[in-house]
mmCIF file with all atom_site columns, C-alpha atoms in Angstrom:
data_model
loop_
_atom_site.group_PDB
_atom_site.id
_atom_site.type_symbol
_atom_site.label_atom_id
_atom_site.label_alt_id
_atom_site.label_comp_id
_atom_site.label_asym_id
_atom_site.label_entity_id
_atom_site.label_seq_id
_atom_site.pdbx_PDB_ins_code
_atom_site.Cartn_x
_atom_site.Cartn_y
_atom_site.Cartn_z
_atom_site.occupancy
_atom_site.B_iso_or_equiv
_atom_site.pdbx_formal_charge
_atom_site.auth_seq_id
_atom_site.auth_comp_id
_atom_site.auth_asym_id
_atom_site.auth_atom_id
_atom_site.pdbx_PDB_model_num
ATOM 1   C CA . MET B 1 1   ? 0.000   0.000  0.000   1.00 44.00 ? 1   MET B CA 1
ATOM 2   C CA . GLN B 1 2   ? 1.324   3.458  -0.875  1.00 45.00 ? 2   GLN B CA 1
ATOM 3   C CA . PRO B 1 3   ? 1.870   6.101  1.817   1.00 46.00 ? 3   PRO B CA 1
ATOM 4   C CA . LYS B 1 4   ? -0.849  8.725  1.618   1.00 45.00 ? 4   LYS B CA 1
ATOM 5   C CA . ALA B 1 5   ? 0.744   11.563 3.552   1.00 45.00 ? 5   ALA B CA 1
ATOM 6   C CA . ASP B 1 6   ? 1.950   14.541 1.557   1.00 46.00 ? 6   ASP B CA 1
ATOM 7   C CA . PRO B 1 7   ? 4.840   16.779 2.681   1.00 43.00 ? 7   PRO B CA 1
ATOM 8   C CA . ALA B 1 8   ? 2.553   19.746 2.036   1.00 44.00 ? 8   ALA B CA 1
ATOM 9   C CA . GLU B 1 9   ? 0.555   18.678 5.083   1.00 42.00 ? 9   GLU B CA 1
ATOM 10  C CA . GLU B 1 10  ? 3.247   20.000 7.371   1.00 41.00 ? 10  GLU B CA 1
ATOM 11  C CA . GLY B 1 11  ? 1.675   23.409 6.775   1.00 42.00 ? 11  GLY B CA 1
ATOM 12  C CA . GLU B 1 12  ? -1.659  21.966 7.876   1.00 42.00 ? 12  GLU B CA 1
ATOM 13  C CA . ALA B 1 13  ? -0.107  20.857 11.148  1.00 41.00 ? 13  ALA B CA 1
ATOM 14  C CA . ALA B 1 14  ? 0.272   24.512 12.104  1.00 40.00 ? 14  ALA B CA 1
ATOM 15  C CA . HIS B 1 15  ? -3.436  25.058 11.488  1.00 43.00 ? 15  HIS B CA 1
ATOM 16  C CA . GLY B 1 16  ? -4.195  21.939 13.526  1.00 42.00 ? 16  GLY B CA 1
ATOM 17  C CA . ASP B 1 17  ? -2.255  23.402 16.458  1.00 41.00 ? 17  ASP B CA 1
ATOM 18  C CA . GLU B 1 18  ? -4.493  26.468 16.360  1.00 41.00 ? 18  GLU B CA 1
ATOM 19  C CA . ALA B 1 19  ? -7.666  24.371 16.287  1.00 40.00 ? 19  ALA B CA 1
ATOM 20  C CA . LYS B 1 20  ? -6.309  21.945 18.868  1.00 39.00 ? 20  LYS B CA 1
ATOM 21  C CA . GLY B 1 21  ? -6.912  24.253 21.804  1.00 40.00 ? 21  GLY B CA 1
ATOM 22  C CA . GLY B 1 22  ? -10.702 24.161 21.497  1.00 41.00 ? 22  GLY B CA 1
ATOM 23  C CA . ALA B 1 23  ? -10.790 20.612 20.170  1.00 40.00 ? 23  ALA B CA 1
ATOM 24  C CA . ALA B 1 24  ? -8.762  19.211 23.043  1.00 40.00 ? 24  ALA B CA 1
ATOM 25  C CA . LYS B 1 25  ? -11.228 20.514 25.616  1.00 39.00 ? 25  LYS B CA 1
ATOM 26  C CA . LYS B 1 26  ? -14.186 18.863 23.934  1.00 39.00 ? 26  LYS B CA 1
ATOM 27  C CA . GLY B 1 27  ? -12.434 15.632 23.007  1.00 39.00 ? 27  GLY B CA 1
ATOM 28  C CA . GLU B 1 28  ? -10.287 14.840 26.060  1.00 39.00 ? 28  GLU B CA 1
ATOM 29  C CA . LYS B 1 29  ? -12.254 11.732 27.013  1.00 38.00 ? 29  LYS B CA 1
ATOM 30  C CA . LYS B 1 30  ? -12.040 10.370 23.487  1.00 39.00 ? 30  LYS B CA 1
ATOM 31  C CA . GLY B 1 31  ? -8.292  11.120 23.416  1.00 39.00 ? 31  GLY B CA 1
ATOM 32  C CA . ASP B 1 32  ? -7.774  9.079  26.575  1.00 39.00 ? 32  ASP B CA 1
ATOM 33  C CA . LYS B 1 33  ? -9.387  6.040  24.912  1.00 38.00 ? 33  LYS B CA 1
ATOM 34  C CA . LYS B 1 34  ? -7.060  6.332  21.918  1.00 38.00 ? 34  LYS B CA 1
ATOM 35  C CA . GLY B 1 35  ? -3.983  5.605  23.973  1.00 39.00 ? 35  GLY B CA 1
ATOM 36  C CA . GLY B 1 36  ? -2.165  8.501  22.303  1.00 38.00 ? 36  GLY B CA 1
ATOM 37  C CA . ASP B 1 37  ? -0.525  11.461 23.967  1.00 39.00 ? 37  ASP B CA 1
ATOM 38  C CA . HIS B 1 38  ? -2.198  12.100 27.280  1.00 36.00 ? 38  HIS B CA 1
ATOM 39  C CA . GLY B 1 39  ? -0.686  15.489 27.954  1.00 36.00 ? 39  GLY B CA 1
ATOM 40  C CA . GLY B 1 40  ? -2.477  18.661 26.940  1.00 38.00 ? 40  GLY B CA 1
ATOM 41  C CA . GLY B 1 41  ? -4.873  17.123 24.419  1.00 42.00 ? 41  GLY B CA 1
ATOM 42  C CA . GLY B 1 42  ? -2.150  16.261 21.907  1.00 41.00 ? 42  GLY B CA 1
ATOM 43  C CA . GLU B 1 43  ? -4.385  13.834 20.018  1.00 44.00 ? 43  GLU B CA 1
ATOM 44  C CA . GLU B 1 44  ? -4.660  16.182 17.036  1.00 43.00 ? 44  GLU B CA 1
ATOM 45  C CA . ALA B 1 45  ? -0.979  17.027 16.740  1.00 48.00 ? 45  ALA B CA 1
ATOM 46  C CA . ASP B 1 46  ? -0.363  14.114 14.331  1.00 72.00 ? 46  ASP B CA 1
ATOM 47  C CA . PRO B 1 47  ? -1.001  15.514 10.819  1.00 69.00 ? 47  PRO B CA 1
ATOM 48  C CA . THR B 1 48  ? -1.099  11.989 9.377   1.00 80.00 ? 48  THR B CA 1
ATOM 49  C CA . LEU B 1 49  ? -4.585  11.661 10.920  1.00 87.00 ? 49  LEU B CA 1
ATOM 50  C CA . GLY B 1 50  ? -5.913  14.945 9.516   1.00 90.00 ? 50  GLY B CA 1
ATOM 51  C CA . VAL B 1 51  ? -6.945  18.232 11.083  1.00 92.00 ? 51  VAL B CA 1
ATOM 52  C CA . ILE B 1 52  ? -10.147 19.118 12.954  1.00 94.00 ? 52  ILE B CA 1
ATOM 53  C CA . LYS B 1 53  ? -11.319 22.745 12.892  1.00 94.00 ? 53  LYS B CA 1
ATOM 54  C CA . GLU B 1 54  ? -14.346 24.542 14.256  1.00 94.00 ? 54  GLU B CA 1
ATOM 55  C CA . GLY B 1 55  ? -16.435 26.278 11.624  1.00 91.00 ? 55  GLY B CA 1
ATOM 56  C CA . PRO B 1 56  ? -19.312 28.758 11.742  1.00 91.00 ? 56  PRO B CA 1
ATOM 57  C CA . ASP B 1 57  ? -22.719 27.965 13.253  1.00 90.00 ? 57  ASP B CA 1
ATOM 58  C CA . GLY B 1 58  ? -21.541 24.949 15.248  1.00 91.00 ? 58  GLY B CA 1
ATOM 59  C CA . VAL B 1 59  ? -20.107 23.115 12.241  1.00 96.00 ? 59  VAL B CA 1
ATOM 60  C CA . THR B 1 60  ? -16.966 21.025 12.630  1.00 96.00 ? 60  THR B CA 1
ATOM 61  C CA . PHE B 1 61  ? -14.651 20.343 9.699   1.00 97.00 ? 61  PHE B CA 1
ATOM 62  C CA . TYR B 1 62  ? -12.365 17.324 9.616   1.00 96.00 ? 62  TYR B CA 1
ATOM 63  C CA . THR B 1 63  ? -9.820  17.628 6.793   1.00 95.00 ? 63  THR B CA 1
ATOM 64  C CA . LEU B 1 64  ? -8.438  14.224 5.891   1.00 95.00 ? 64  LEU B CA 1
ATOM 65  C CA . PRO B 1 65  ? -4.818  13.769 4.854   1.00 93.00 ? 65  PRO B CA 1
ATOM 66  C CA . ASP B 1 66  ? -4.292  13.850 1.090   1.00 93.00 ? 66  ASP B CA 1
ATOM 67  C CA . MET B 1 67  ? -4.933  10.530 -0.603  1.00 92.00 ? 67  MET B CA 1
ATOM 68  C CA . VAL B 1 68  ? -3.134  9.348  -3.732  1.00 92.00 ? 68  VAL B CA 1
ATOM 69  C CA . VAL B 1 69  ? -4.509  6.229  -5.425  1.00 91.00 ? 69  VAL B CA 1
ATOM 70  C CA . ASN B 1 70  ? -3.843  4.319  -8.628  1.00 89.00 ? 70  ASN B CA 1
ATOM 71  C CA . VAL B 1 71  ? -7.123  4.156  -10.548 1.00 87.00 ? 71  VAL B CA 1
ATOM 72  C CA . GLN B 1 72  ? -8.324  1.881  -13.354 1.00 80.00 ? 72  GLN B CA 1
ATOM 73  C CA . SER B 1 73  ? -7.375  3.142  -16.779 1.00 80.00 ? 73  SER B CA 1
ATOM 74  C CA . THR B 1 74  ? -8.945  1.865  -20.011 1.00 79.00 ? 74  THR B CA 1
ATOM 75  C CA . ASN B 1 75  ? -5.714  2.390  -21.966 1.00 81.00 ? 75  ASN B CA 1
ATOM 76  C CA . GLY B 1 76  ? -3.517  0.489  -19.512 1.00 76.00 ? 76  GLY B CA 1
ATOM 77  C CA . ARG B 1 77  ? -1.422  3.525  -18.575 1.00 81.00 ? 77  ARG B CA 1
ATOM 78  C CA . PRO B 1 78  ? -0.891  4.221  -14.879 1.00 81.00 ? 78  PRO B CA 1
ATOM 79  C CA . THR B 1 79  ? -3.341  6.885  -13.721 1.00 88.00 ? 79  THR B CA 1
ATOM 80  C CA . LEU B 1 80  ? -3.224  8.571  -10.320 1.00 91.00 ? 80  LEU B CA 1
ATOM 81  C CA . LEU B 1 81  ? -6.043  10.235 -8.420  1.00 91.00 ? 81  LEU B CA 1
ATOM 82  C CA . LYS B 1 82  ? -5.146  12.720 -5.702  1.00 94.00 ? 82  LYS B CA 1
ATOM 83  C CA . LEU B 1 83  ? -7.929  13.800 -3.358  1.00 93.00 ? 83  LEU B CA 1
ATOM 84  C CA . LYS B 1 84  ? -8.068  16.276 -0.516  1.00 95.00 ? 84  LYS B CA 1
ATOM 85  C CA . LEU B 1 85  ? -11.354 15.854 1.332   1.00 95.00 ? 85  LEU B CA 1
ATOM 86  C CA . THR B 1 86  ? -13.000 17.638 4.230   1.00 96.00 ? 86  THR B CA 1
ATOM 87  C CA . LEU B 1 87  ? -15.885 16.134 6.161   1.00 96.00 ? 87  LEU B CA 1
ATOM 88  C CA . GLU B 1 88  ? -18.536 18.509 7.529   1.00 97.00 ? 88  GLU B CA 1
ATOM 89  C CA . MET B 1 89  ? -20.581 17.602 10.621  1.00 97.00 ? 89  MET B CA 1
ATOM 90  C CA . HIS B 1 90  ? -22.314 19.185 13.603  1.00 95.00 ? 90  HIS B CA 1
ATOM 91  C CA . ASP B 1 91  ? -20.754 16.891 16.227  1.00 94.00 ? 91  ASP B CA 1
ATOM 92  C CA . HIS B 1 92  ? -17.192 17.662 17.315  1.00 95.00 ? 92  HIS B CA 1
ATOM 93  C CA . ASP B 1 93  ? -16.924 14.376 19.209  1.00 95.00 ? 93  ASP B CA 1
ATOM 94  C CA . LEU B 1 94  ? -17.791 12.526 16.004  1.00 96.00 ? 94  LEU B CA 1
ATOM 95  C CA . ALA B 1 95  ? -14.925 14.294 14.224  1.00 95.00 ? 95  ALA B CA 1
ATOM 96  C CA . THR B 1 96  ? -12.544 13.186 16.977  1.00 94.00 ? 96  THR B CA 1
ATOM 97  C CA . SER B 1 97  ? -13.880 9.644  16.734  1.00 94.00 ? 97  SER B CA 1
ATOM 98  C CA . LEU B 1 98  ? -13.497 9.615  12.941  1.00 95.00 ? 98  LEU B CA 1
ATOM 99  C CA . GLN B 1 99  ? -9.952  10.896 13.298  1.00 94.00 ? 99  GLN B CA 1
ATOM 100 C CA . SER B 1 100 ? -9.099  7.854  15.400  1.00 92.00 ? 100 SER B CA 1
ATOM 101 C CA . GLU B 1 101 ? -10.843 5.651  12.798  1.00 91.00 ? 101 GLU B CA 1
ATOM 102 C CA . PHE B 1 102 ? -8.929  7.178  9.872   1.00 92.00 ? 102 PHE B CA 1
ATOM 103 C CA . PRO B 1 103 ? -6.935  4.007  9.059   1.00 91.00 ? 103 PRO B CA 1
ATOM 104 C CA . ARG B 1 104 ? -10.243 2.146  8.624   1.00 90.00 ? 104 ARG B CA 1
ATOM 105 C CA . MET B 1 105 ? -11.658 4.880  6.401   1.00 91.00 ? 105 MET B CA 1
ATOM 106 C CA . GLN B 1 106 ? -8.454  5.017  4.384   1.00 91.00 ? 106 GLN B CA 1
ATOM 107 C CA . ASP B 1 107 ? -8.643  1.277  3.745   1.00 91.00 ? 107 ASP B CA 1
ATOM 108 C CA . MET B 1 108 ? -12.272 1.592  2.669   1.00 91.00 ? 108 MET B CA 1
ATOM 109 C CA . PHE B 1 109 ? -11.434 4.496  0.331   1.00 90.00 ? 109 PHE B CA 1
ATOM 110 C CA . GLN B 1 110 ? -8.532  2.582  -1.224  1.00 90.00 ? 110 GLN B CA 1
ATOM 111 C CA . GLY B 1 111 ? -10.726 -0.363 -2.202  1.00 88.00 ? 111 GLY B CA 1
ATOM 112 C CA . PHE B 1 112 ? -13.410 1.893  -3.658  1.00 90.00 ? 112 PHE B CA 1
ATOM 113 C CA . LEU B 1 113 ? -11.168 4.418  -5.411  1.00 90.00 ? 113 LEU B CA 1
ATOM 114 C CA . ARG B 1 114 ? -9.003  1.784  -7.117  1.00 88.00 ? 114 ARG B CA 1
ATOM 115 C CA . GLU B 1 115 ? -12.101 0.674  -9.056  1.00 88.00 ? 115 GLU B CA 1
ATOM 116 C CA . VAL B 1 116 ? -13.009 4.178  -10.233 1.00 88.00 ? 116 VAL B CA 1
ATOM 117 C CA . ARG B 1 117 ? -12.204 5.017  -13.854 1.00 87.00 ? 117 ARG B CA 1
ATOM 118 C CA . PRO B 1 118 ? -10.937 8.505  -14.766 1.00 86.00 ? 118 PRO B CA 1
ATOM 119 C CA . GLU B 1 119 ? -13.844 9.060  -17.186 1.00 86.00 ? 119 GLU B CA 1
ATOM 120 C CA . GLU B 1 120 ? -16.298 8.459  -14.318 1.00 88.00 ? 120 GLU B CA 1
ATOM 121 C CA . LEU B 1 121 ? -14.862 11.515 -12.543 1.00 87.00 ? 121 LEU B CA 1
ATOM 122 C CA . GLN B 1 122 ? -15.444 13.951 -15.396 1.00 87.00 ? 122 GLN B CA 1
ATOM 123 C CA . GLY B 1 123 ? -17.961 16.746 -15.074 1.00 88.00 ? 123 GLY B CA 1
ATOM 124 C CA . SER B 1 124 ? -20.184 17.791 -12.211 1.00 91.00 ? 124 SER B CA 1
ATOM 125 C CA . ALA B 1 125 ? -22.153 14.529 -12.331 1.00 92.00 ? 125 ALA B CA 1
ATOM 126 C CA . GLY B 1 126 ? -18.970 12.525 -11.779 1.00 90.00 ? 126 GLY B CA 1
ATOM 127 C CA . THR B 1 127 ? -17.909 14.738 -8.887  1.00 92.00 ? 127 THR B CA 1
ATOM 128 C CA . HIS B 1 128 ? -21.376 14.509 -7.332  1.00 94.00 ? 128 HIS B CA 1
ATOM 129 C CA . GLN B 1 129 ? -21.380 10.709 -7.619  1.00 94.00 ? 129 GLN B CA 1
ATOM 130 C CA . LEU B 1 130 ? -17.913 10.501 -6.044  1.00 93.00 ? 130 LEU B CA 1
ATOM 131 C CA . LYS B 1 131 ? -18.988 12.706 -3.116  1.00 95.00 ? 131 LYS B CA 1
ATOM 132 C CA . THR B 1 132 ? -22.165 10.653 -2.624  1.00 95.00 ? 132 THR B CA 1
ATOM 133 C CA . GLU B 1 133 ? -20.258 7.358  -2.556  1.00 94.00 ? 133 GLU B CA 1
ATOM 134 C CA . ILE B 1 134 ? -17.605 8.694  -0.167  1.00 94.00 ? 134 ILE B CA 1
ATOM 135 C CA . LEU B 1 135 ? -20.286 10.142 2.140   1.00 96.00 ? 135 LEU B CA 1
ATOM 136 C CA . ARG B 1 136 ? -22.119 6.816  2.211   1.00 95.00 ? 136 ARG B CA 1
ATOM 137 C CA . ARG B 1 137 ? -18.933 4.983  3.168   1.00 93.00 ? 137 ARG B CA 1
ATOM 138 C CA . VAL B 1 138 ? -17.913 7.551  5.793   1.00 95.00 ? 138 VAL B CA 1
ATOM 139 C CA . ASN B 1 139 ? -21.345 7.348  7.413   1.00 95.00 ? 139 ASN B CA 1
ATOM 140 C CA . MET B 1 140 ? -20.964 3.562  7.701   1.00 92.00 ? 140 MET B CA 1
ATOM 141 C CA . VAL B 1 141 ? -17.896 4.208  9.874   1.00 92.00 ? 141 VAL B CA 1
ATOM 142 C CA . ALA B 1 142 ? -19.553 7.158  11.687  1.00 93.00 ? 142 ALA B CA 1
ATOM 143 C CA . ALA B 1 143 ? -22.773 5.281  12.599  1.00 93.00 ? 143 ALA B CA 1
ATOM 144 C CA . PRO B 1 144 ? -24.722 6.017  14.691  1.00 95.00 ? 144 PRO B CA 1
ATOM 145 C CA . GLY B 1 145 ? -23.288 9.506  14.147  1.00 94.00 ? 145 GLY B CA 1
ATOM 146 C CA . LYS B 1 146 ? -23.798 11.327 10.864  1.00 96.00 ? 146 LYS B CA 1
ATOM 147 C CA . VAL B 1 147 ? -21.471 13.292 8.597   1.00 97.00 ? 147 VAL B CA 1
ATOM 148 C CA . ASP B 1 148 ? -23.466 15.959 6.756   1.00 96.00 ? 148 ASP B CA 1
ATOM 149 C CA . ALA B 1 149 ? -21.277 16.547 3.697   1.00 96.00 ? 149 ALA B CA 1
ATOM 150 C CA . VAL B 1 150 ? -18.068 15.642 1.906   1.00 96.00 ? 150 VAL B CA 1
ATOM 151 C CA . LEU B 1 151 ? -16.239 18.662 0.532   1.00 96.00 ? 151 LEU B CA 1
ATOM 152 C CA . ILE B 1 152 ? -13.690 18.093 -2.214  1.00 94.00 ? 152 ILE B CA 1
ATOM 153 C CA . GLU B 1 153 ? -10.952 20.647 -1.699  1.00 94.00 ? 153 GLU B CA 1
ATOM 154 C CA . GLU B 1 154 ? -8.683  19.233 -4.380  1.00 93.00 ? 154 GLU B CA 1
ATOM 155 C CA . MET B 1 155 ? -9.066  16.541 -7.026  1.00 92.00 ? 155 MET B CA 1
ATOM 156 C CA . LEU B 1 156 ? -6.305  15.803 -9.499  1.00 90.00 ? 156 LEU B CA 1
ATOM 157 C CA . VAL B 1 157 ? -6.378  13.025 -12.080 1.00 88.00 ? 157 VAL B CA 1
ATOM 158 C CA . GLN B 1 158 ? -3.039  12.492 -13.762 1.00 85.00 ? 158 GLN B CA 1
#
């Protein structure tokens, strides 16, 4: 399996440190269950698990680490899909829980995305279908919680 972390995420770690202050207060109990750092709510300091930020009107955003996947190509040439996704929800504790479940989600995404063909991603219909399928899979992991939306921040097919 290919590593999914991108060196560009080091810049995101700084943003995660800013959001960590509020997130650590709300998610301390969850952090204790993770077995991670127990001092000062350091559960979000690891950029390989993504970054949780508070948004407007009680919304929480969980930005996943960049994913790079080989996708099926009809011409036999290697084709890569790079995705940067953010999950939107109204439950901060759910975001913290999903962050600890990221390896499971990543595995689920890998299996699904490897079967996607580049032509299926073209146009707004392709993007909508991709978001719908990812949301469905994320909500299987989040149950009984609910993620409201998948936001595609970056999608590159090469």
